[in-house]
Coordinates of C-alpha atoms and ligand atoms in Angstrom, one line a residue:
X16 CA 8.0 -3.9 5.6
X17 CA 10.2 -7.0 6.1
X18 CA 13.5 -7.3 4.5
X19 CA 13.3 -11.0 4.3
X20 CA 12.2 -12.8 0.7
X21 CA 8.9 -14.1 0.7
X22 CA 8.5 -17.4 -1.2
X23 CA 5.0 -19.3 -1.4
X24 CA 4.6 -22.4 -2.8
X25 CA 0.8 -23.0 -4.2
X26 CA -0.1 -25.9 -4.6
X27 CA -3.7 -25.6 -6.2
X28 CA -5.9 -28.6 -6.0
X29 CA -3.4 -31.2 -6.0
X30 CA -2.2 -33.9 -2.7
X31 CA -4.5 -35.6 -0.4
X32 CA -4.8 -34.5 3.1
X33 CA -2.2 -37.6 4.0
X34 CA 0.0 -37.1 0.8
X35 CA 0.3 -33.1 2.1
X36 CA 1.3 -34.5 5.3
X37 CA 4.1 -36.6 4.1
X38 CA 5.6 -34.0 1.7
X39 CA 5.6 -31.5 4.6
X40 CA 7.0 -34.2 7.0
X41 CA 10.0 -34.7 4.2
X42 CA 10.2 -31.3 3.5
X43 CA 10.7 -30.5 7.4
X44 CA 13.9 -32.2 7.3
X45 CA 15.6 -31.6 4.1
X46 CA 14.7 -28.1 4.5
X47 CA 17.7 -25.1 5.8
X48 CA 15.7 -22.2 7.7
X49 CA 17.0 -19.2 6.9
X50 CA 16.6 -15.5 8.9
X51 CA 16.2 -13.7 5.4
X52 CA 13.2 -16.0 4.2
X53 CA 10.1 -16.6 4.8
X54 CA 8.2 -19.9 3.4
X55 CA 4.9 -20.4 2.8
X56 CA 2.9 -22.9 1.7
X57 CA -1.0 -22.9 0.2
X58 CA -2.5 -26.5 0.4
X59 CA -5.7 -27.1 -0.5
X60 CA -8.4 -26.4 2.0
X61 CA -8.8 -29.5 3.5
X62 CA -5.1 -30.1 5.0
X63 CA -5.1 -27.0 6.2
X64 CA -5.9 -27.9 10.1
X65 CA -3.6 -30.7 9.7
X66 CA -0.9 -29.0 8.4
X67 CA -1.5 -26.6 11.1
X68 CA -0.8 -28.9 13.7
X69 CA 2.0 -30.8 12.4
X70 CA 4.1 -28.2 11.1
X71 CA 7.0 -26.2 12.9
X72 CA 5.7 -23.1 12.4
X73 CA 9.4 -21.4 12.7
X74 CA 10.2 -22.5 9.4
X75 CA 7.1 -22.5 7.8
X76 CA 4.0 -20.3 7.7
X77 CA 0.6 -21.2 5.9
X78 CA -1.6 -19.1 3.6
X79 CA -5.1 -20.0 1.7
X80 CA -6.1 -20.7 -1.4
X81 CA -9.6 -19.0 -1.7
X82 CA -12.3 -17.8 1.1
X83 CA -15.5 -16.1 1.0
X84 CA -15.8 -13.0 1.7
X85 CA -18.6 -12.7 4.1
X86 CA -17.8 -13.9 8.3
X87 CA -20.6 -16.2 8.6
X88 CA -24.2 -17.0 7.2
X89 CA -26.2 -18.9 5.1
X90 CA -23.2 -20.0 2.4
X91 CA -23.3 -23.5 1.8
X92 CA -20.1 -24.5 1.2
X93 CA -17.7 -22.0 1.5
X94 CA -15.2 -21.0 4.2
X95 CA -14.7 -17.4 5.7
X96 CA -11.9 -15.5 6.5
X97 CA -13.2 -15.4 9.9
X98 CA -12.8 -19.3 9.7
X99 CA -9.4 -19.4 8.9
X100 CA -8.1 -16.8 11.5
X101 CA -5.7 -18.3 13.7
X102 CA -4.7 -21.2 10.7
X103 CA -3.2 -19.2 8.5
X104 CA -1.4 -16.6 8.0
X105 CA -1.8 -15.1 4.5
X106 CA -4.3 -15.9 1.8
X107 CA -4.2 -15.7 -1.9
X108 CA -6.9 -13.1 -3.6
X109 CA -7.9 -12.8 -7.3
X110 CA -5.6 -15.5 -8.6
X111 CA -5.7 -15.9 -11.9
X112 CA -7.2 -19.1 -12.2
X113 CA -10.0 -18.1 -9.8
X114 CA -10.4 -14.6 -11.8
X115 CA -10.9 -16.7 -15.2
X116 CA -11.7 -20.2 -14.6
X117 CA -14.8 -19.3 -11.5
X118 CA -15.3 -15.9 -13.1
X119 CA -14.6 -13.6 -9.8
X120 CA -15.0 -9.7 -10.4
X121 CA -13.2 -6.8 -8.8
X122 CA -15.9 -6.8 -6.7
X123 CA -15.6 -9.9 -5.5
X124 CA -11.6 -9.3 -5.0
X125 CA -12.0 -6.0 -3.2
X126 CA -14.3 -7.7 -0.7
X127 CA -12.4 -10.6 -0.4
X128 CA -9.4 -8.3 0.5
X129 CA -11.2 -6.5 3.5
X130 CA -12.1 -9.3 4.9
X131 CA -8.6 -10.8 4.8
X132 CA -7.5 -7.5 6.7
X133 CA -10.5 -7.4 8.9
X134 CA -9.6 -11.2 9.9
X135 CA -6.0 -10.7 10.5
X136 CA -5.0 -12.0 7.8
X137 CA -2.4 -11.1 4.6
X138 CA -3.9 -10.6 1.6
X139 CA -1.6 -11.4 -1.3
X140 CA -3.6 -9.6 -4.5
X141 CA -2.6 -11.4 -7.6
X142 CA -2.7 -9.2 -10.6
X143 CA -1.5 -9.7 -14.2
X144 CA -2.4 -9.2 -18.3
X145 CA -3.1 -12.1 -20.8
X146 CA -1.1 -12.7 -23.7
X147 CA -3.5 -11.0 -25.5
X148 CA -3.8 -7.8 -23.5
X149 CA 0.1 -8.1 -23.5
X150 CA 0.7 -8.0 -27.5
X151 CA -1.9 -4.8 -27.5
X152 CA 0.6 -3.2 -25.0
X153 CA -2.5 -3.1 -22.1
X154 CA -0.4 -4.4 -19.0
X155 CA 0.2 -1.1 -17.3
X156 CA -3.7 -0.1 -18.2
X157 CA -4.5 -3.5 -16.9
X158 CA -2.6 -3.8 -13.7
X159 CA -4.4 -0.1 -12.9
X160 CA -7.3 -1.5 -13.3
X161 CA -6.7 -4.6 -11.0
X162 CA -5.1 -2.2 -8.8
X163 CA -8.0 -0.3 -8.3
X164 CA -10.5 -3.0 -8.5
X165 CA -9.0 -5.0 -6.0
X166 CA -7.5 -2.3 -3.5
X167 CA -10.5 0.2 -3.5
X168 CA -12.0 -0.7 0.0
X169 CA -8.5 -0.4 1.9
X170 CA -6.6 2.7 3.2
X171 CA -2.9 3.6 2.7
X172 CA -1.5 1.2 5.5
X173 CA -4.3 -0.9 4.9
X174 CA -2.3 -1.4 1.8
X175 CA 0.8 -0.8 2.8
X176 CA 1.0 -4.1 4.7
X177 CA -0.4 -6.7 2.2
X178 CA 1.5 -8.1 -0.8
X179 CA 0.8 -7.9 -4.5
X180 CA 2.0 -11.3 -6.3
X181 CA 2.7 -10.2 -10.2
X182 CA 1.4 -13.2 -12.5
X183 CA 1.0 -12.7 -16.2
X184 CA -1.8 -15.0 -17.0
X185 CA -0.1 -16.3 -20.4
X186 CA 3.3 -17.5 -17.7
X187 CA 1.0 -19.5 -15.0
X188 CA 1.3 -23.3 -15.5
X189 CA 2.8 -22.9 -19.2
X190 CA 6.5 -22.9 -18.8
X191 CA 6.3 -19.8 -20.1
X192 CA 8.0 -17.7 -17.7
X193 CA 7.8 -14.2 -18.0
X194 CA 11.7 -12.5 -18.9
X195 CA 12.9 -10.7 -15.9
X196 CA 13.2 -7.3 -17.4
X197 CA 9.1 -7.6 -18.6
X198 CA 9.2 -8.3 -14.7
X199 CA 11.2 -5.4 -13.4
X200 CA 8.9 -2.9 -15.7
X201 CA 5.4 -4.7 -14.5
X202 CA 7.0 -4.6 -10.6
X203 CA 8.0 -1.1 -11.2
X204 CA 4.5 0.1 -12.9
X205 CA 2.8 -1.6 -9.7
X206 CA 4.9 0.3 -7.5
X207 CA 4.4 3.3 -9.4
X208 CA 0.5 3.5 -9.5
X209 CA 0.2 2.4 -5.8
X210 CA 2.4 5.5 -4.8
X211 CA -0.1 7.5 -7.1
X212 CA -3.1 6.0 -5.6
X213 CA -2.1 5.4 -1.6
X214 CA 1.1 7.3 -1.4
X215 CA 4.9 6.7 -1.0
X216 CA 5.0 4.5 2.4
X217 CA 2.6 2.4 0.7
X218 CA 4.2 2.1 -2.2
X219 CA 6.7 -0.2 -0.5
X220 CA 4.5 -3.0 0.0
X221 CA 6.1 -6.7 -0.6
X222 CA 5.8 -7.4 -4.7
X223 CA 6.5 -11.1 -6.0
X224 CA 6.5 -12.9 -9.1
X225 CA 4.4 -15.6 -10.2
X226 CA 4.5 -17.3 -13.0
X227 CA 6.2 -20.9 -14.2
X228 CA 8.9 -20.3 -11.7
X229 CA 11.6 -22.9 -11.2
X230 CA 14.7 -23.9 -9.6
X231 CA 17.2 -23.0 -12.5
X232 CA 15.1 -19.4 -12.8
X233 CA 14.1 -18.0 -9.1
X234 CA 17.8 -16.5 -8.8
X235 CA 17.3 -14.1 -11.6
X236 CA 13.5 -12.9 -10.9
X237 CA 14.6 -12.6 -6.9
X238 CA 17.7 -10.5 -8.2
X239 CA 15.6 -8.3 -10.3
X240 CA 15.2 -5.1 -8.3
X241 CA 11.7 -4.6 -6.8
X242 CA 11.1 -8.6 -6.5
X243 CA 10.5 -9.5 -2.8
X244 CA 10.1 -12.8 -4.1
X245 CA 8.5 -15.6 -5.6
X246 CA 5.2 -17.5 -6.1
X247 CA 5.9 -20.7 -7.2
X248 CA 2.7 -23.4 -8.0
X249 CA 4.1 -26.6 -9.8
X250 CA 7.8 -26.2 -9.1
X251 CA 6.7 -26.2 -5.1
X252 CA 5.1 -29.7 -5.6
X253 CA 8.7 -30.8 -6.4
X254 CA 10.7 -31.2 -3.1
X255 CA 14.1 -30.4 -5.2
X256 CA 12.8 -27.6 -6.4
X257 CA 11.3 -25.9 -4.3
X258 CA 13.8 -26.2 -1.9
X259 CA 16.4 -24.9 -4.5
X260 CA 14.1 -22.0 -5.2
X261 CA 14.2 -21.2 -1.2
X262 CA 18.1 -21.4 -1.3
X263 CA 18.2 -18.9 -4.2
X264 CA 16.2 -16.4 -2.0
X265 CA 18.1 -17.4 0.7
X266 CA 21.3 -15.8 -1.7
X267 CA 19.5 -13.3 -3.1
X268 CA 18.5 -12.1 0.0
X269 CA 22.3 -12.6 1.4
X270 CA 23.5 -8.8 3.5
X271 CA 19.7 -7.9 4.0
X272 CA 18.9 -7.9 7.3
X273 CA 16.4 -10.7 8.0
Ligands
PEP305 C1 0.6 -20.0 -9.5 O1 -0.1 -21.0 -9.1 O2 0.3 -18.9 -9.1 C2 1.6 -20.2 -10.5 C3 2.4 -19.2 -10.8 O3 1.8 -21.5 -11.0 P1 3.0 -22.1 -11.9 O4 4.3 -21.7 -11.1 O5 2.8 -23.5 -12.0 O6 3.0 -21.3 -13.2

């Protein structure tokens, strides 16, 4: 597992293919690269192969938003895993918004995540409760169950290798951001049932948080023990803050070896 914080900025369906261009060209330059992080950014689909191109992939890496999970075939519309070897490097599963808003299932996530690992690519498996399912004291039961929903097709360093992004549904685009000891107990209870379910080594996988995320709080989620970093999605449409969220990992992450 790498020692280095992981910080990826998702910027859902927002910036044309040219305004994603120039925010990357501007973000190029006023951004410090650091050994101990790693940044990555999820644009929407179509700036992908542009962004590919243009950027300097040293200090930046890129991940998708969504993919189907089948290689190739008769899928109108949609984009494989297969597709996307080679353009990206990561790719986001069961996000909340695609869990809730387009309905996906855990079967739909768990074949979604083999074919991320078949393609070469990182799955990071987005889990987390609603408010509801939080005030009836559900999250560990419901983080099993995402946990084992999503993660059912892989082996132990199948699993040991992909991240988990921890994102309680009621914190995601509200302002709302979860308090870092809710976040240590959900990281730890993640930790926990993965070492149940795939063993120790696995157990060590990258967790980050998700969830309202700025440049004031980043410091104290990637200070809380467990927290390999940060998945910000408005704050990393904001140059200033995003880049002061990749300057707090870069302090959190200060005497790890990168
Ligand atoms: C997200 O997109 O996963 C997210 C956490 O968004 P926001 O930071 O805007 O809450």
């Amino acid at each position: 597992m790498s020692d280095k914080k992981l910080i990826v900025g998702n910027w859902k369906m927002n910036l044309t293919v040219h305004e994603a261009s120039l925010y990357v060209h501007t973000l190029e330059k006023e951004l410090t690269t650091h050994r101990n992080v790693e940044v990555v950014l999820a644009p929407g689909m179509l700036a992908l192969p542009t962004l590919a191109l243009q950027i300097d992939h040293k200090k930046f890496k890129l991940a998708a938003q969504n993919f189907y999970w089948r290689d190739e075939g008769a899928f109108t519309g949609e984009v494989s895993a297969h597709q996307l070897h080679g353009l990206v490097k990561y790719a986001l599963v069961g996000h909340s918004e695609r869990r809730h808003v387009f309905h996906e299932g855990d079967k739909d996530i768990r074949a979604k995540m083999q074919a991320a690992v078949r393609n070469g690519i990182t799955p990071i498996l987005c889990v987390g409760e609603t408010a509801h399912e939080r005030s009836e004291n559900e999250t560990d039961a419901v983080l099993h169950d995402q946990l084992i929903g999503g993660l059912a097709n892989l082996t132990s360093e199948e699993v040991e290798a992909i991240v988990i992004a921890y994102e309680p549904v009621w914190a995601i685009g509200t302002g709302n951001n979860a308090a870092p000891h809710d976040v240590e107990a959900a990281v730890a209870s993640i930790r926990r049932q993965i070492e149940h379910l795939y063993g120790k080594k696995a157990s060590d996988l990258r967790v980050i948080y998700g969830g309202s995320v700025s440049g004031a709080s980043a410091g104290s989620y990637l200070r809380t023990p467990g927290v390999d970093g940060l998945l910000p999605g408005g704050a990393s449409l904001k140059k200033e803050e995003f880049t002061e969220i990749i300057e707090a990992a870069h302090k959190a992450g200060k005497g790890k070896k990168a």
